[in-house]
mmCIF file of C-alpha atoms in Angstrom:
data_model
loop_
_atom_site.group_PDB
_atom_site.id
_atom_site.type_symbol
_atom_site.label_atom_id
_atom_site.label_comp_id
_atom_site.label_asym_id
_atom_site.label_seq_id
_atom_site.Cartn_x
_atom_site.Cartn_y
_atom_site.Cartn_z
ATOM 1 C CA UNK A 6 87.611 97.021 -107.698
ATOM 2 C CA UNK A 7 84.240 97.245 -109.753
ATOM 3 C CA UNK A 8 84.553 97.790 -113.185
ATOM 4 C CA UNK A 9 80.887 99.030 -114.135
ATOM 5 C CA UNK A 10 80.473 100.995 -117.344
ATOM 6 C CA UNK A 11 83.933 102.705 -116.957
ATOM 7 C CA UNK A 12 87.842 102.905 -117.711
ATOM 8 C CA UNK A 13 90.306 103.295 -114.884
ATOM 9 C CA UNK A 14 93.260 104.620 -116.299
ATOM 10 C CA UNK A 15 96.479 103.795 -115.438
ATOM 11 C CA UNK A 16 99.988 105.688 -114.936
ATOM 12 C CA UNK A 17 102.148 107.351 -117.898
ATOM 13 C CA UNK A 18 104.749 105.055 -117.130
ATOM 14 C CA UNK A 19 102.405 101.910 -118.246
ATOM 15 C CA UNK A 20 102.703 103.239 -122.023
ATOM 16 C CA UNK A 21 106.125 104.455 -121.252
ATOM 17 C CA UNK A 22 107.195 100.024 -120.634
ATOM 18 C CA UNK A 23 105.084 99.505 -122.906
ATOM 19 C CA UNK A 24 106.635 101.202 -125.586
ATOM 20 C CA UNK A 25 109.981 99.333 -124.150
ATOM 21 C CA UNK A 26 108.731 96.518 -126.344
ATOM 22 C CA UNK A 27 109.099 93.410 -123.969
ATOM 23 C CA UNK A 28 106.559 93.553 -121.689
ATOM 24 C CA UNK A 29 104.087 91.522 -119.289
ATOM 25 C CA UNK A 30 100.374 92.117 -118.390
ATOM 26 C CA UNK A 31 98.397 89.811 -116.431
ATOM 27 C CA UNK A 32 95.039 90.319 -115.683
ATOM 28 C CA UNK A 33 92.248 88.722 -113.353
ATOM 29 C CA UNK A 34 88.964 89.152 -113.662
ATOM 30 C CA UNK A 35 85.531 87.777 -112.024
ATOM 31 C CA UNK A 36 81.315 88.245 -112.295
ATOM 32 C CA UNK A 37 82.431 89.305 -116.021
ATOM 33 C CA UNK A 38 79.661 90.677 -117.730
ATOM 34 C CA UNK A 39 79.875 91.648 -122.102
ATOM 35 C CA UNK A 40 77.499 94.541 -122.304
ATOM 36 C CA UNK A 41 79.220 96.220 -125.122
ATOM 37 C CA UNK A 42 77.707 95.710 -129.092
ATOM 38 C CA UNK A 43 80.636 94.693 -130.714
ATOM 39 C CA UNK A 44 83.634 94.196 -128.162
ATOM 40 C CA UNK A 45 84.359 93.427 -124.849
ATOM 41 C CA UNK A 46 87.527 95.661 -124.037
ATOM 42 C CA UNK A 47 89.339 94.886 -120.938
ATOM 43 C CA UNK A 48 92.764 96.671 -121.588
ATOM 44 C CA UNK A 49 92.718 99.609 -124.311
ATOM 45 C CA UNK A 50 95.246 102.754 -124.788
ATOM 46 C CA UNK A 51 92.431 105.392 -126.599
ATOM 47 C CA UNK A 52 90.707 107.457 -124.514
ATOM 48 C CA UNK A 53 86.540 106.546 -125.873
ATOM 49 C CA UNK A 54 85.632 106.773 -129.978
ATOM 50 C CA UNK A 55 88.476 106.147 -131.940
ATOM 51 C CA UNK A 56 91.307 109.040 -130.406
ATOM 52 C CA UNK A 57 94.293 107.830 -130.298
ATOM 53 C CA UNK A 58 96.452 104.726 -132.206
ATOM 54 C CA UNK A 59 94.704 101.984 -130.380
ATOM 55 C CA UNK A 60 97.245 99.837 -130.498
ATOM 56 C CA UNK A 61 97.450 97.955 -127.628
ATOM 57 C CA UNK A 62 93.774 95.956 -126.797
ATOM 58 C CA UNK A 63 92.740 93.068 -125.365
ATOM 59 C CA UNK A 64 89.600 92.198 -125.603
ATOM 60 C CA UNK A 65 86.673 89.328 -126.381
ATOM 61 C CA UNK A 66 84.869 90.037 -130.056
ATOM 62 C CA UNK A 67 81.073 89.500 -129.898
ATOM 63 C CA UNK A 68 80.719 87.982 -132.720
ATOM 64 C CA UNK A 69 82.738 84.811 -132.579
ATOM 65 C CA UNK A 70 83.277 85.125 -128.834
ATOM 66 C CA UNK A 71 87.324 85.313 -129.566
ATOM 67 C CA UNK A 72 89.650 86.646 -127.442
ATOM 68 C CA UNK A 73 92.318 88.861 -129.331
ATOM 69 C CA UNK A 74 95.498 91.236 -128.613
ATOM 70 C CA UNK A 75 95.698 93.873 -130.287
ATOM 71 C CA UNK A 76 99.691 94.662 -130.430
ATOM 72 C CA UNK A 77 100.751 97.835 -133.461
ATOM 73 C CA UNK A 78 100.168 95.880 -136.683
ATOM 74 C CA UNK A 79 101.096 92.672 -135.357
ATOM 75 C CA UNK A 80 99.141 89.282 -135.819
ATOM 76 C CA UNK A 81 97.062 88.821 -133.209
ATOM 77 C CA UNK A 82 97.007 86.196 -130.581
ATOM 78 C CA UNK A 83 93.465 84.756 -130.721
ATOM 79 C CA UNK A 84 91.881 82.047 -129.223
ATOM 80 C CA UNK A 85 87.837 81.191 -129.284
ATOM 81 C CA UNK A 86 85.654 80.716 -125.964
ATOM 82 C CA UNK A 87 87.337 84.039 -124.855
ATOM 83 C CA UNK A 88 84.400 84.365 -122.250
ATOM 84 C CA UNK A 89 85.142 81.339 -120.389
ATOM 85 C CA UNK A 90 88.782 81.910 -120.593
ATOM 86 C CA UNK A 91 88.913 84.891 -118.989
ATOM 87 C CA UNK A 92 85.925 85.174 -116.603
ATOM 88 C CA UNK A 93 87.595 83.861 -113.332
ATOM 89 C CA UNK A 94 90.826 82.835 -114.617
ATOM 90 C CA UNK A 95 93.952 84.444 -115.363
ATOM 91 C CA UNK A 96 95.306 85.912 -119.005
ATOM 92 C CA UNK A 97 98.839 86.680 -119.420
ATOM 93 C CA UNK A 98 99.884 88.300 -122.154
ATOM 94 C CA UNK A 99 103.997 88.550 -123.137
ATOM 95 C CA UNK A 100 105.349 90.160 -125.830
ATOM 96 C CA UNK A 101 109.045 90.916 -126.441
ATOM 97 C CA UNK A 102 109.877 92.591 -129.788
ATOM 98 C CA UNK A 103 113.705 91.122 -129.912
ATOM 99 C CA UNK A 104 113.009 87.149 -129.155
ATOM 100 C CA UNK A 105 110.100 87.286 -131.259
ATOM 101 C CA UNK A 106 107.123 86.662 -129.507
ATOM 102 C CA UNK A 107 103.555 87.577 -128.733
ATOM 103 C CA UNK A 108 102.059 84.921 -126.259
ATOM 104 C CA UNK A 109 98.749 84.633 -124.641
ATOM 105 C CA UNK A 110 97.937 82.504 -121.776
ATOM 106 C CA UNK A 111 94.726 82.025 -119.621
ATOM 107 C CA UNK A 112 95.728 80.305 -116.143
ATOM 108 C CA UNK A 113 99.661 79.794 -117.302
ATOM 109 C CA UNK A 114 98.341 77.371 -120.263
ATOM 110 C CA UNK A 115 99.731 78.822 -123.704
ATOM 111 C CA UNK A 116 96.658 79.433 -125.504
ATOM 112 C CA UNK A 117 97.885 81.455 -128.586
ATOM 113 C CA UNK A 118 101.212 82.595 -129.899
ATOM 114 C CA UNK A 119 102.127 85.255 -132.891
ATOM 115 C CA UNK A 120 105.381 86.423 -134.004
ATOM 116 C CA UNK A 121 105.430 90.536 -133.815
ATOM 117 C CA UNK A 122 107.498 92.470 -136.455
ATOM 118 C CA UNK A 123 106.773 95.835 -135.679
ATOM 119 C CA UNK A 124 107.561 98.010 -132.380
ATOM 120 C CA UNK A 125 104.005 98.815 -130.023
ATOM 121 C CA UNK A 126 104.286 102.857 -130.720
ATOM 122 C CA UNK A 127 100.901 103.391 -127.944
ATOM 123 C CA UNK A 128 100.676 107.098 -128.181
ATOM 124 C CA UNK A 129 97.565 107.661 -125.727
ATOM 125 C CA UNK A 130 97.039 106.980 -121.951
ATOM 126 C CA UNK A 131 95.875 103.204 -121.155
ATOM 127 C CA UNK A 132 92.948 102.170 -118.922
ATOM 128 C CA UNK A 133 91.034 98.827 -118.352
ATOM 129 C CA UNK A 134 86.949 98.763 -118.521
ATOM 130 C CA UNK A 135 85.035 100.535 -121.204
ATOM 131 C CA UNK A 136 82.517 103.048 -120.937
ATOM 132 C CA UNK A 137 81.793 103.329 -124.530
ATOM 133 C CA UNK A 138 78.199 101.520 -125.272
ATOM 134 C CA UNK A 139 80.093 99.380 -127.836
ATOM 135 C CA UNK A 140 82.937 98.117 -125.446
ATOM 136 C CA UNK A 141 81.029 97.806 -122.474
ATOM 137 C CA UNK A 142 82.064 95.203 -119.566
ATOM 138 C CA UNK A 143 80.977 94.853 -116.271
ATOM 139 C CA UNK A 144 83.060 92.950 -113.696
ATOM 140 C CA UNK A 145 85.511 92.727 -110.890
ATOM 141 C CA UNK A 146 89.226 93.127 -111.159
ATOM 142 C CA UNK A 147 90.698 90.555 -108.847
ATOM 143 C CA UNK A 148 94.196 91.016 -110.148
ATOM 144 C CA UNK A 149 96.098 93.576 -112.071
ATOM 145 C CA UNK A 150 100.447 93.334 -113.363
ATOM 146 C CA UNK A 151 102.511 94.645 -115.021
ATOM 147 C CA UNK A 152 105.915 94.100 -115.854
ATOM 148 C CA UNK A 153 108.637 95.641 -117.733
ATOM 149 C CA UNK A 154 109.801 92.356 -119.163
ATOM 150 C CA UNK A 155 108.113 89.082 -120.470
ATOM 151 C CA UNK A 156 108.304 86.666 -118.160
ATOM 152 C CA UNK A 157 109.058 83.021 -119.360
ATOM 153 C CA UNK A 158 106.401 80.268 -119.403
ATOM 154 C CA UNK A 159 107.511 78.883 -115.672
ATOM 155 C CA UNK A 160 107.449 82.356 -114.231
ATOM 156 C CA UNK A 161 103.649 82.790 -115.584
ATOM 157 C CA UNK A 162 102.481 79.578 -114.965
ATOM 158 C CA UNK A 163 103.898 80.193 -111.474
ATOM 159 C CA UNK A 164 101.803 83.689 -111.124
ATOM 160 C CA UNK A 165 98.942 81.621 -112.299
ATOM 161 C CA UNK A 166 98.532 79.248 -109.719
ATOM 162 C CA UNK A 167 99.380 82.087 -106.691
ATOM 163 C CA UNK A 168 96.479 82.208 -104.425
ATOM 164 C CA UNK A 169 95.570 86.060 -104.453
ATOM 165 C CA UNK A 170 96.520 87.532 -101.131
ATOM 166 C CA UNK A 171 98.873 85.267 -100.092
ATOM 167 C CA UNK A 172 102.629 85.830 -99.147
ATOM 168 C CA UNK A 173 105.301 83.709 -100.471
ATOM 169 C CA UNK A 174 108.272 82.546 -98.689
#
């Protein structure tokens, strides 16, 4: 799918898992393109301006070129050269509330890790893509998950190096 100037939103029961607070998203993207000002949003849960809690977003910040997660009023993972570690790779984000962690991951390689205290609480629908001028991205999504648990560092690792479209045995 083409992401060009736009949000695809995604099913209630995304925010309904996660809300669960232990959670997986992985996300592949390719051809990315930052149009947007000040962000490059690839996840989000507000629906354009600032409705909504925003508080689940990951995204690349123009200005230093990090990549961040956005989780409640957690620290955020963070890592710089977000660009070139998203654009044709994969980034995995898990977060589980109860074992205390908040990791990020581009191509199953731990690249930042934060210890949440406080539960997600995403009160609005969630979409990837931006339409807003100041969140713009352009690109294609060549892999989208979700799961209602965070996987361990073999499982994503193991997701990262799965050739898309191929069936395991």
């Amino acid at each position: 799918m083409f992401l060009d100037h736009k949000e695809v939103f995604f099913p209630d029961e995304i925010v309904e898992m996660i809300n669960t607070n232990s959670y997986t998203v992985e996300l592949k993207l390719s051809e990315l393109e930052i149009i947007g000002e000040n962000f490059a949003t690839l996840i989000n849960n507000h629906c354009g301006g600032n409705k909504g809690n925003d508080k689940f977003s990951l995204f690349i910040r123009n200005a230093n070129g990090h990549i961040e997660f956005k989780n409640s009023s957690n620290e955020r993972p963070k890592k710089e050269n977000g660009f070139d570690l998203v654009n044709n790779h994969t980034i995995t984000i898990t977060f589980d509330l109860d074992a205390g962690f908040c990791k990020m991951y581009s191509d199953g390689v731990l690249i930042s890790e934060e210890v949440p205290t406080a539960e997600m609480d995403v009160d609005m629908k969630m979409f990837v893509g931006n339409g807003t001028e100041k969140k713009e991205v352009s690109a294609y999504i060549q892999s989208i998950r979700f799961y209602d648990r965070a996987l361990t560092d073999t499982e994503v690792l193991h997701n990262a190096n799965v050739e898309l479209g191929v069936t395991l045995e």
